[in-house]
Amino acid sequence: MSLKAERHWFILLLLTDLFFIFLTWLIGPDTIGSIIFIILLFTAIIFSTGYWIARIKQKKQIGILQLFLNSLDEETEQRLLATVDESWHPAIWIASGQLREQSQTIKDKQLELQNYQEFIEAWTHEIKTPLSLATLVLANHREEMSAYVYNRMEYVRCTINNDVDRILYYARLQADHVDYRFVKLDLSDCVQECLEDFRAISDEKKIDVQLNLSHLQIISDKKVLTFMLSQLFSNAFKYTASVNGTIHVVSWSDTQDDGKIHLAVRDNGKGVPLEDLPFLFDKGFTGSHPDRQNATGMGLYLVKKYAEALSVEVNIESISTSGQGFGIELMFPII
């Protein structure tokens, strides 16, 4: 209840007062001064009391309405009906029915989504077992296979493993709370360990991987950082030039300008169109480049999300829109 909403009642009271003041003036002009004061004082008391009572009643109705919207049960509905005028009862009954129906629909959809997420997570964990077995078989029976067969099998295993990791880390982002284990790491060691998983791909595609790494210490979560690096390397191996493909991985410490440790992964592919640049970290964005139409658009999105969680900055290098390759940098605080 507000004064603006009730101004018509206030105006009616003033008009009534004016009418009685006029009658008083006709009956006894000598007493008009004291009568006017009494009439206006009485009107002010009546209006203030009515306004105060209405405010208390409205506050009570809002409280019960909030309880009803939170629970939507019969008890709070009856309490709400008891506090409002009967003319509002049909509207409340209609609203109650629609709200209960919508609430049940939302609960059903949430349950379906939860079941779907649990199924995907369970499936991705189960697929890890045959992947581990494939890794073991490939490692123990490498000599029994030709180099061609081994590289093809290892290439397939790495690709599937990368895709499964992407699903797991995406599901992990949806969790209410994600635990990280920050430890001191040698950035060069992390890069070289991660690149081992891409050795079969580099052999298969005849890609030259050139490393210029310094032994720089960072603090990070090793598993998550390894996943981020795998996404950057996966992109580089996928989009580098098909002939004479080259990937440069460089790290350096910039103590003069920004005070950061940099790690850059650069390929010599076609890069990305300038118009795609602002959207590269958007979920599901594949861009207008024909080579990227079959991508999921999740790799760089996940890199950006986990970089924020690990306090790592991500930067797209300017060469990426020049048609002379694609470069992306991770920047870590110096410890």
mmCIF file of C-alpha atoms in Angstrom:
data_model
loop_
_atom_site.group_PDB
_atom_site.id
_atom_site.type_symbol
_atom_site.label_atom_id
_atom_site.label_comp_id
_atom_site.label_asym_id
_atom_site.label_seq_id
_atom_site.Cartn_x
_atom_site.Cartn_y
_atom_site.Cartn_z
ATOM 1 C CA MET A 1 0.000 0.000 0.000
ATOM 2 C CA SER A 2 1.367 3.440 -0.955
ATOM 3 C CA LEU A 3 0.128 6.993 -0.549
ATOM 4 C CA LYS A 4 0.014 7.343 -4.336
ATOM 5 C CA ALA A 5 -2.214 4.259 -4.678
ATOM 6 C CA GLU A 6 -4.604 5.513 -1.968
ATOM 7 C CA ARG A 7 -4.689 9.160 -2.987
ATOM 8 C CA HIS A 8 -8.316 8.886 -4.175
ATOM 9 C CA TRP A 9 -9.396 7.994 -0.598
ATOM 10 C CA PHE A 10 -7.395 10.916 0.745
ATOM 11 C CA ILE A 11 -9.054 13.288 -1.749
ATOM 12 C CA LEU A 12 -12.531 11.983 -0.809
ATOM 13 C CA LEU A 13 -11.779 12.572 2.869
ATOM 14 C CA LEU A 14 -10.659 16.130 2.149
ATOM 15 C CA LEU A 15 -13.794 16.806 0.100
ATOM 16 C CA THR A 16 -15.919 15.436 2.977
ATOM 17 C CA ASP A 17 -14.065 17.693 5.388
ATOM 18 C CA LEU A 18 -14.672 20.701 3.158
ATOM 19 C CA PHE A 19 -18.361 19.841 3.010
ATOM 20 C CA PHE A 20 -18.698 19.659 6.821
ATOM 21 C CA ILE A 21 -16.627 22.823 7.254
ATOM 22 C CA PHE A 22 -19.021 24.563 4.906
ATOM 23 C CA LEU A 23 -22.042 23.309 6.917
ATOM 24 C CA THR A 24 -20.368 24.449 10.154
ATOM 25 C CA TRP A 25 -19.773 27.885 8.665
ATOM 26 C CA LEU A 26 -23.476 28.112 7.746
ATOM 27 C CA ILE A 27 -24.621 27.071 11.272
ATOM 28 C CA GLY A 28 -22.126 29.006 13.382
ATOM 29 C CA PRO A 29 -19.531 31.231 11.707
ATOM 30 C CA ASP A 30 -18.063 32.196 15.117
ATOM 31 C CA THR A 31 -16.851 28.669 15.910
ATOM 32 C CA ILE A 32 -15.456 27.845 12.460
ATOM 33 C CA GLY A 33 -11.774 28.203 13.492
ATOM 34 C CA SER A 34 -11.784 25.586 16.260
ATOM 35 C CA ILE A 35 -14.073 23.242 14.302
ATOM 36 C CA ILE A 36 -11.750 23.247 11.258
ATOM 37 C CA PHE A 37 -8.821 22.224 13.445
ATOM 38 C CA ILE A 38 -10.789 19.387 15.065
ATOM 39 C CA ILE A 39 -12.106 18.087 11.723
ATOM 40 C CA LEU A 40 -8.654 18.098 10.055
ATOM 41 C CA LEU A 41 -7.018 16.509 13.120
ATOM 42 C CA PHE A 42 -9.670 13.780 13.203
ATOM 43 C CA THR A 43 -9.205 13.143 9.470
ATOM 44 C CA ALA A 44 -5.424 12.928 9.852
ATOM 45 C CA ILE A 45 -5.754 10.421 12.737
ATOM 46 C CA ILE A 46 -8.271 8.291 10.805
ATOM 47 C CA PHE A 47 -6.144 8.280 7.629
ATOM 48 C CA SER A 48 -2.879 7.498 9.474
ATOM 49 C CA THR A 49 -4.503 4.679 11.465
ATOM 50 C CA GLY A 50 -6.060 3.181 8.332
ATOM 51 C CA TYR A 51 -2.788 3.454 6.434
ATOM 52 C CA TRP A 52 -0.836 1.793 9.299
ATOM 53 C CA ILE A 53 -3.350 -1.096 9.590
ATOM 54 C CA ALA A 54 -3.302 -1.621 5.824
ATOM 55 C CA ARG A 55 0.523 -1.686 5.819
ATOM 56 C CA ILE A 56 0.593 -4.378 8.524
ATOM 57 C CA LYS A 57 -2.012 -6.440 6.654
ATOM 58 C CA GLN A 58 -0.136 -6.083 3.359
ATOM 59 C CA LYS A 59 3.145 -7.112 4.984
ATOM 60 C CA LYS A 60 1.487 -10.211 6.418
ATOM 61 C CA GLN A 61 -0.020 -11.084 3.005
ATOM 62 C CA ILE A 62 3.358 -10.727 1.272
ATOM 63 C CA GLY A 63 5.002 -12.987 3.857
ATOM 64 C CA ILE A 64 2.359 -15.694 3.408
ATOM 65 C CA LEU A 65 2.544 -15.291 -0.388
ATOM 66 C CA GLN A 66 6.311 -15.878 -0.287
ATOM 67 C CA LEU A 67 5.791 -18.968 1.887
ATOM 68 C CA PHE A 68 3.203 -20.259 -0.571
ATOM 69 C CA LEU A 69 5.490 -19.656 -3.604
ATOM 70 C CA ASN A 70 8.300 -21.528 -1.840
ATOM 71 C CA SER A 71 6.239 -24.560 -0.850
ATOM 72 C CA LEU A 72 3.072 -24.522 -3.011
ATOM 73 C CA ASP A 73 1.316 -26.802 -0.482
ATOM 74 C CA GLU A 74 -2.326 -26.849 0.619
ATOM 75 C CA GLU A 75 -1.683 -25.436 4.099
ATOM 76 C CA THR A 76 0.025 -22.237 2.924
ATOM 77 C CA GLU A 77 -2.574 -21.849 0.162
ATOM 78 C CA GLN A 78 -5.363 -21.879 2.798
ATOM 79 C CA ARG A 79 -3.437 -19.367 4.926
ATOM 80 C CA LEU A 80 -3.066 -17.105 1.882
ATOM 81 C CA LEU A 81 -6.783 -17.374 1.068
ATOM 82 C CA ALA A 82 -7.637 -16.476 4.671
ATOM 83 C CA THR A 83 -5.647 -13.232 4.501
ATOM 84 C CA VAL A 84 -7.018 -11.845 1.236
ATOM 85 C CA ASP A 85 -10.450 -10.688 0.145
ATOM 86 C CA GLU A 86 -12.763 -13.415 -1.213
ATOM 87 C CA SER A 87 -12.833 -11.699 -4.609
ATOM 88 C CA TRP A 88 -9.190 -12.802 -5.024
ATOM 89 C CA HIS A 89 -9.893 -16.495 -4.297
ATOM 90 C CA PRO A 90 -10.646 -17.621 -7.913
ATOM 91 C CA ALA A 91 -7.472 -15.943 -9.204
ATOM 92 C CA ILE A 92 -5.396 -17.610 -6.451
ATOM 93 C CA TRP A 93 -6.882 -21.035 -7.232
ATOM 94 C CA ILE A 94 -6.030 -20.672 -10.940
ATOM 95 C CA ALA A 95 -2.506 -19.424 -10.181
ATOM 96 C CA SER A 96 -1.952 -22.249 -7.674
ATOM 97 C CA GLY A 97 -2.899 -24.920 -10.195
ATOM 98 C CA GLN A 98 -0.630 -23.500 -12.890
ATOM 99 C CA LEU A 99 2.305 -23.022 -10.504
ATOM 100 C CA ARG A 100 2.035 -26.602 -9.206
ATOM 101 C CA GLU A 101 1.926 -27.942 -12.768
ATOM 102 C CA GLN A 102 4.980 -25.902 -13.806
ATOM 103 C CA SER A 103 6.848 -26.880 -10.643
ATOM 104 C CA GLN A 104 6.238 -30.577 -11.323
ATOM 105 C CA THR A 105 7.412 -30.162 -14.937
ATOM 106 C CA ILE A 106 10.637 -28.499 -13.764
ATOM 107 C CA LYS A 107 11.255 -31.285 -11.215
ATOM 108 C CA ASP A 108 10.730 -33.944 -13.922
ATOM 109 C CA LYS A 109 13.154 -32.182 -16.269
ATOM 110 C CA GLN A 110 15.748 -31.764 -13.511
ATOM 111 C CA LEU A 111 15.514 -35.462 -12.700
ATOM 112 C CA GLU A 112 15.915 -36.378 -16.382
ATOM 113 C CA LEU A 113 18.938 -34.067 -16.672
ATOM 114 C CA GLN A 114 20.495 -35.480 -13.503
ATOM 115 C CA ASN A 115 19.990 -39.044 -14.759
ATOM 116 C CA TYR A 116 21.519 -38.106 -18.112
ATOM 117 C CA GLN A 117 24.558 -36.476 -16.471
ATOM 118 C CA GLU A 118 25.069 -39.482 -14.192
ATOM 119 C CA PHE A 119 24.846 -41.826 -17.183
ATOM 120 C CA ILE A 120 27.406 -39.808 -19.189
ATOM 121 C CA GLU A 121 29.788 -39.611 -16.220
ATOM 122 C CA ALA A 122 29.433 -43.340 -15.524
ATOM 123 C CA TRP A 123 29.978 -44.153 -19.195
ATOM 124 C CA THR A 124 33.077 -41.991 -19.458
ATOM 125 C CA HIS A 125 34.550 -43.646 -16.363
ATOM 126 C CA GLU A 126 33.759 -47.108 -17.771
ATOM 127 C CA ILE A 127 35.359 -46.323 -21.120
ATOM 128 C CA LYS A 128 38.575 -45.510 -19.251
ATOM 129 C CA THR A 129 39.035 -49.197 -18.434
ATOM 130 C CA PRO A 130 39.263 -50.462 -22.053
ATOM 131 C CA LEU A 131 41.347 -47.402 -22.896
ATOM 132 C CA SER A 132 43.816 -48.321 -20.164
ATOM 133 C CA LEU A 133 43.849 -51.891 -21.468
ATOM 134 C CA ALA A 134 44.530 -50.628 -24.994
ATOM 135 C CA THR A 135 47.379 -48.507 -23.650
ATOM 136 C CA LEU A 136 48.857 -51.538 -21.877
ATOM 137 C CA VAL A 137 48.544 -53.781 -24.936
ATOM 138 C CA LEU A 138 50.114 -51.189 -27.216
ATOM 139 C CA ALA A 139 52.991 -50.649 -24.786
ATOM 140 C CA ASN A 140 53.708 -54.368 -24.254
ATOM 141 C CA HIS A 141 53.248 -55.558 -27.840
ATOM 142 C CA ARG A 142 54.739 -52.702 -29.797
ATOM 143 C CA GLU A 143 57.484 -54.893 -31.190
ATOM 144 C CA GLU A 144 54.910 -57.330 -32.590
ATOM 145 C CA MET A 145 53.296 -54.639 -34.732
ATOM 146 C CA SER A 146 54.547 -52.762 -37.719
ATOM 147 C CA ALA A 147 55.346 -49.114 -37.100
ATOM 148 C CA TYR A 148 52.417 -48.164 -39.317
ATOM 149 C CA VAL A 149 49.876 -50.262 -37.364
ATOM 150 C CA TYR A 150 51.262 -49.146 -34.011
ATOM 151 C CA ASN A 151 51.117 -45.448 -34.925
ATOM 152 C CA ARG A 152 47.581 -45.775 -36.268
ATOM 153 C CA MET A 153 46.385 -47.593 -33.144
ATOM 154 C CA GLU A 154 48.138 -45.141 -30.830
ATOM 155 C CA TYR A 155 46.707 -42.230 -32.796
ATOM 156 C CA VAL A 156 43.179 -43.612 -32.365
ATOM 157 C CA ARG A 157 43.748 -44.291 -28.649
ATOM 158 C CA CYS A 158 45.009 -40.743 -28.034
ATOM 159 C CA THR A 159 42.095 -39.233 -29.926
ATOM 160 C CA ILE A 160 39.504 -41.235 -27.958
ATOM 161 C CA ASN A 161 41.291 -40.503 -24.667
ATOM 162 C CA ASN A 162 41.324 -36.776 -25.477
ATOM 163 C CA ASP A 163 37.594 -36.774 -26.288
ATOM 164 C CA VAL A 164 36.737 -38.694 -23.105
ATOM 165 C CA ASP A 165 38.815 -36.299 -20.984
ATOM 166 C CA ARG A 166 36.953 -33.385 -22.548
ATOM 167 C CA ILE A 167 33.611 -34.881 -21.471
ATOM 168 C CA LEU A 168 34.865 -35.576 -17.939
ATOM 169 C CA TYR A 169 36.279 -32.098 -17.459
ATOM 170 C CA TYR A 170 33.127 -30.527 -18.864
ATOM 171 C CA ALA A 171 31.043 -32.558 -16.393
ATOM 172 C CA ARG A 172 33.414 -31.506 -13.617
ATOM 173 C CA LEU A 173 32.673 -27.856 -14.401
ATOM 174 C CA GLN A 174 28.987 -28.494 -13.643
ATOM 175 C CA ALA A 175 29.753 -29.648 -10.084
ATOM 176 C CA ASP A 176 28.811 -27.346 -7.212
ATOM 177 C CA HIS A 177 32.350 -27.480 -5.859
ATOM 178 C CA VAL A 178 35.537 -28.475 -7.662
ATOM 179 C CA ASP A 179 38.614 -29.417 -5.642
ATOM 180 C CA TYR A 180 42.032 -28.360 -6.899
ATOM 181 C CA ARG A 181 45.415 -29.500 -5.617
ATOM 182 C CA PHE A 182 47.957 -26.733 -6.102
ATOM 183 C CA VAL A 183 51.593 -27.816 -6.045
ATOM 184 C CA LYS A 184 54.906 -26.449 -7.334
ATOM 185 C CA LEU A 185 55.566 -27.715 -10.882
ATOM 186 C CA ASP A 186 58.244 -27.493 -13.514
ATOM 187 C CA LEU A 187 56.388 -26.131 -16.551
ATOM 188 C CA SER A 188 58.845 -27.725 -18.993
ATOM 189 C CA ASP A 189 58.330 -31.193 -17.473
ATOM 190 C CA CYS A 190 54.533 -30.822 -17.675
ATOM 191 C CA VAL A 191 54.703 -29.850 -21.341
ATOM 192 C CA GLN A 192 56.998 -32.724 -22.297
ATOM 193 C CA GLU A 193 54.944 -35.299 -20.360
ATOM 194 C CA CYS A 194 51.773 -34.119 -22.093
ATOM 195 C CA LEU A 195 53.426 -34.127 -25.525
ATOM 196 C CA GLU A 196 54.315 -37.822 -25.086
ATOM 197 C CA ASP A 197 50.623 -38.614 -25.612
ATOM 198 C CA PHE A 198 50.769 -36.834 -28.981
ATOM 199 C CA ARG A 199 53.907 -38.556 -30.245
ATOM 200 C CA ALA A 200 51.871 -41.024 -32.343
ATOM 201 C CA ILE A 201 49.892 -38.189 -33.890
ATOM 202 C CA SER A 202 53.038 -36.223 -34.747
ATOM 203 C CA ASP A 203 54.554 -39.375 -36.307
ATOM 204 C CA GLU A 204 51.343 -40.151 -38.168
ATOM 205 C CA LYS A 205 50.982 -36.638 -39.578
ATOM 206 C CA LYS A 206 54.733 -36.019 -39.956
ATOM 207 C CA ILE A 207 54.498 -32.911 -37.819
ATOM 208 C CA ASP A 208 57.690 -31.308 -36.571
ATOM 209 C CA VAL A 209 57.387 -30.306 -32.910
ATOM 210 C CA GLN A 210 60.019 -27.743 -31.945
ATOM 211 C CA LEU A 211 60.532 -27.052 -28.248
ATOM 212 C CA ASN A 212 62.227 -24.018 -26.743
ATOM 213 C CA LEU A 213 61.463 -24.511 -23.076
ATOM 214 C CA SER A 214 63.055 -23.086 -19.954
ATOM 215 C CA HIS A 215 62.841 -24.780 -16.559
ATOM 216 C CA LEU A 216 60.361 -22.390 -14.968
ATOM 217 C CA GLN A 217 58.574 -23.097 -11.685
ATOM 218 C CA ILE A 218 54.837 -22.483 -11.391
ATOM 219 C CA ILE A 219 52.144 -23.359 -8.838
ATOM 220 C CA SER A 220 49.144 -25.139 -10.320
ATOM 221 C CA ASP A 221 46.942 -28.241 -10.306
ATOM 222 C CA LYS A 222 48.910 -30.739 -12.384
ATOM 223 C CA LYS A 223 45.958 -32.787 -13.683
ATOM 224 C CA VAL A 224 43.947 -29.768 -14.728
ATOM 225 C CA LEU A 225 46.990 -28.056 -16.245
ATOM 226 C CA THR A 226 47.803 -31.225 -18.190
ATOM 227 C CA PHE A 227 44.254 -31.292 -19.495
ATOM 228 C CA MET A 228 44.504 -27.633 -20.574
ATOM 229 C CA LEU A 229 47.803 -28.313 -22.348
ATOM 230 C CA SER A 230 46.327 -31.368 -24.070
ATOM 231 C CA GLN A 231 43.533 -29.211 -25.491
ATOM 232 C CA LEU A 232 46.029 -26.666 -26.839
ATOM 233 C CA PHE A 233 48.211 -29.402 -28.348
ATOM 234 C CA SER A 234 45.173 -31.195 -29.773
ATOM 235 C CA ASN A 235 44.152 -27.995 -31.552
ATOM 236 C CA ALA A 236 47.683 -27.383 -32.804
ATOM 237 C CA PHE A 237 48.067 -30.929 -34.188
ATOM 238 C CA LYS A 238 44.618 -30.763 -35.760
ATOM 239 C CA TYR A 239 44.970 -27.412 -37.525
ATOM 240 C CA THR A 240 48.658 -27.130 -38.388
ATOM 241 C CA ALA A 241 49.622 -27.149 -42.065
ATOM 242 C CA SER A 242 48.916 -30.494 -43.751
ATOM 243 C CA VAL A 243 52.288 -30.310 -45.549
ATOM 244 C CA ASN A 244 55.427 -29.463 -43.546
ATOM 245 C CA GLY A 245 53.328 -28.997 -40.436
ATOM 246 C CA THR A 246 55.238 -27.397 -37.584
ATOM 247 C CA ILE A 247 54.360 -26.696 -33.962
ATOM 248 C CA HIS A 248 56.474 -24.413 -31.789
ATOM 249 C CA VAL A 249 56.185 -24.623 -28.004
ATOM 250 C CA VAL A 250 58.038 -21.797 -26.268
ATOM 251 C CA SER A 251 58.253 -20.697 -22.660
ATOM 252 C CA TRP A 252 59.883 -17.652 -21.116
ATOM 253 C CA SER A 253 59.791 -15.461 -18.041
ATOM 254 C CA ASP A 254 58.980 -11.800 -18.657
ATOM 255 C CA THR A 255 60.214 -10.025 -15.556
ATOM 256 C CA GLN A 256 60.507 -6.640 -17.257
ATOM 257 C CA ASP A 257 57.040 -5.976 -18.739
ATOM 258 C CA ASP A 258 54.200 -7.973 -17.211
ATOM 259 C CA GLY A 259 56.010 -10.075 -14.596
ATOM 260 C CA LYS A 260 54.523 -13.334 -15.928
ATOM 261 C CA ILE A 261 55.709 -16.750 -17.045
ATOM 262 C CA HIS A 262 54.590 -17.352 -20.631
ATOM 263 C CA LEU A 263 53.936 -20.581 -22.485
ATOM 264 C CA ALA A 264 53.075 -20.240 -26.184
ATOM 265 C CA VAL A 265 51.828 -22.978 -28.507
ATOM 266 C CA ARG A 266 52.016 -21.950 -32.174
ATOM 267 C CA ASP A 267 51.191 -23.898 -35.307
ATOM 268 C CA ASN A 268 51.742 -22.944 -38.951
ATOM 269 C CA GLY A 269 48.160 -23.564 -40.070
ATOM 270 C CA LYS A 270 45.709 -21.101 -41.586
ATOM 271 C CA GLY A 271 44.794 -19.394 -38.316
ATOM 272 C CA VAL A 272 41.312 -18.007 -37.762
ATOM 273 C CA PRO A 273 39.353 -15.246 -39.526
ATOM 274 C CA LEU A 274 39.444 -11.883 -37.747
ATOM 275 C CA GLU A 275 35.664 -11.938 -37.255
ATOM 276 C CA ASP A 276 35.901 -15.219 -35.304
ATOM 277 C CA LEU A 277 38.461 -13.893 -32.817
ATOM 278 C CA PRO A 278 36.025 -12.494 -30.165
ATOM 279 C CA PHE A 279 34.143 -15.808 -29.990
ATOM 280 C CA LEU A 280 36.950 -18.393 -29.838
ATOM 281 C CA PHE A 281 36.358 -19.131 -26.137
ATOM 282 C CA ASP A 282 32.563 -19.367 -26.429
ATOM 283 C CA LYS A 283 31.010 -22.760 -25.733
ATOM 284 C CA GLY A 284 30.253 -24.652 -28.950
ATOM 285 C CA PHE A 285 31.727 -21.997 -31.248
ATOM 286 C CA THR A 286 33.294 -23.551 -34.362
ATOM 287 C CA GLY A 287 33.711 -20.441 -36.487
ATOM 288 C CA SER A 288 33.460 -19.887 -40.203
ATOM 289 C CA HIS A 289 36.711 -21.623 -41.214
ATOM 290 C CA PRO A 290 35.910 -24.771 -43.271
ATOM 291 C CA ASP A 291 38.572 -26.825 -41.414
ATOM 292 C CA ARG A 292 36.842 -26.227 -38.070
ATOM 293 C CA GLN A 293 33.281 -27.149 -39.024
ATOM 294 C CA ASN A 294 33.616 -30.685 -37.588
ATOM 295 C CA ALA A 295 34.990 -29.441 -34.257
ATOM 296 C CA THR A 296 32.937 -29.501 -31.044
ATOM 297 C CA GLY A 297 33.906 -25.974 -30.069
ATOM 298 C CA MET A 298 34.555 -27.114 -26.490
ATOM 299 C CA GLY A 299 38.355 -27.292 -26.236
ATOM 300 C CA LEU A 300 39.184 -23.579 -25.952
ATOM 301 C CA TYR A 301 36.008 -23.000 -23.899
ATOM 302 C CA LEU A 302 37.229 -25.509 -21.301
ATOM 303 C CA VAL A 303 40.764 -24.074 -21.397
ATOM 304 C CA LYS A 304 39.407 -20.620 -20.620
ATOM 305 C CA LYS A 305 37.143 -21.853 -17.825
ATOM 306 C CA TYR A 306 39.858 -23.853 -16.071
ATOM 307 C CA ALA A 307 42.397 -21.060 -16.640
ATOM 308 C CA GLU A 308 40.121 -18.746 -14.650
ATOM 309 C CA ALA A 309 39.951 -21.341 -11.861
ATOM 310 C CA LEU A 310 43.762 -21.681 -11.782
ATOM 311 C CA SER A 311 44.388 -17.898 -12.073
ATOM 312 C CA VAL A 312 46.078 -18.362 -15.432
ATOM 313 C CA GLU A 313 45.648 -15.766 -18.176
ATOM 314 C CA VAL A 314 44.946 -16.874 -21.753
ATOM 315 C CA ASN A 315 45.859 -14.796 -24.777
ATOM 316 C CA ILE A 316 45.412 -15.330 -28.524
ATOM 317 C CA GLU A 317 48.536 -14.168 -30.360
ATOM 318 C CA SER A 318 48.186 -11.651 -33.172
ATOM 319 C CA ILE A 319 49.558 -14.055 -35.814
ATOM 320 C CA SER A 320 46.315 -16.026 -35.478
ATOM 321 C CA THR A 321 44.386 -13.728 -37.841
ATOM 322 C CA SER A 322 47.189 -13.152 -40.345
ATOM 323 C CA GLY A 323 46.808 -16.468 -42.184
ATOM 324 C CA GLN A 324 50.327 -17.465 -41.068
ATOM 325 C CA GLY A 325 49.409 -19.766 -38.171
ATOM 326 C CA PHE A 326 47.637 -19.819 -34.852
ATOM 327 C CA GLY A 327 49.224 -18.985 -31.509
ATOM 328 C CA ILE A 328 47.867 -19.096 -27.996
ATOM 329 C CA GLU A 329 49.615 -18.193 -24.749
ATOM 330 C CA LEU A 330 49.137 -19.198 -21.146
ATOM 331 C CA MET A 331 50.488 -16.696 -18.619
ATOM 332 C CA PHE A 332 51.293 -17.783 -15.060
ATOM 333 C CA PRO A 333 52.183 -15.624 -12.053
ATOM 334 C CA ILE A 334 55.879 -15.698 -11.148
ATOM 335 C CA ILE A 335 56.444 -17.392 -7.780
#
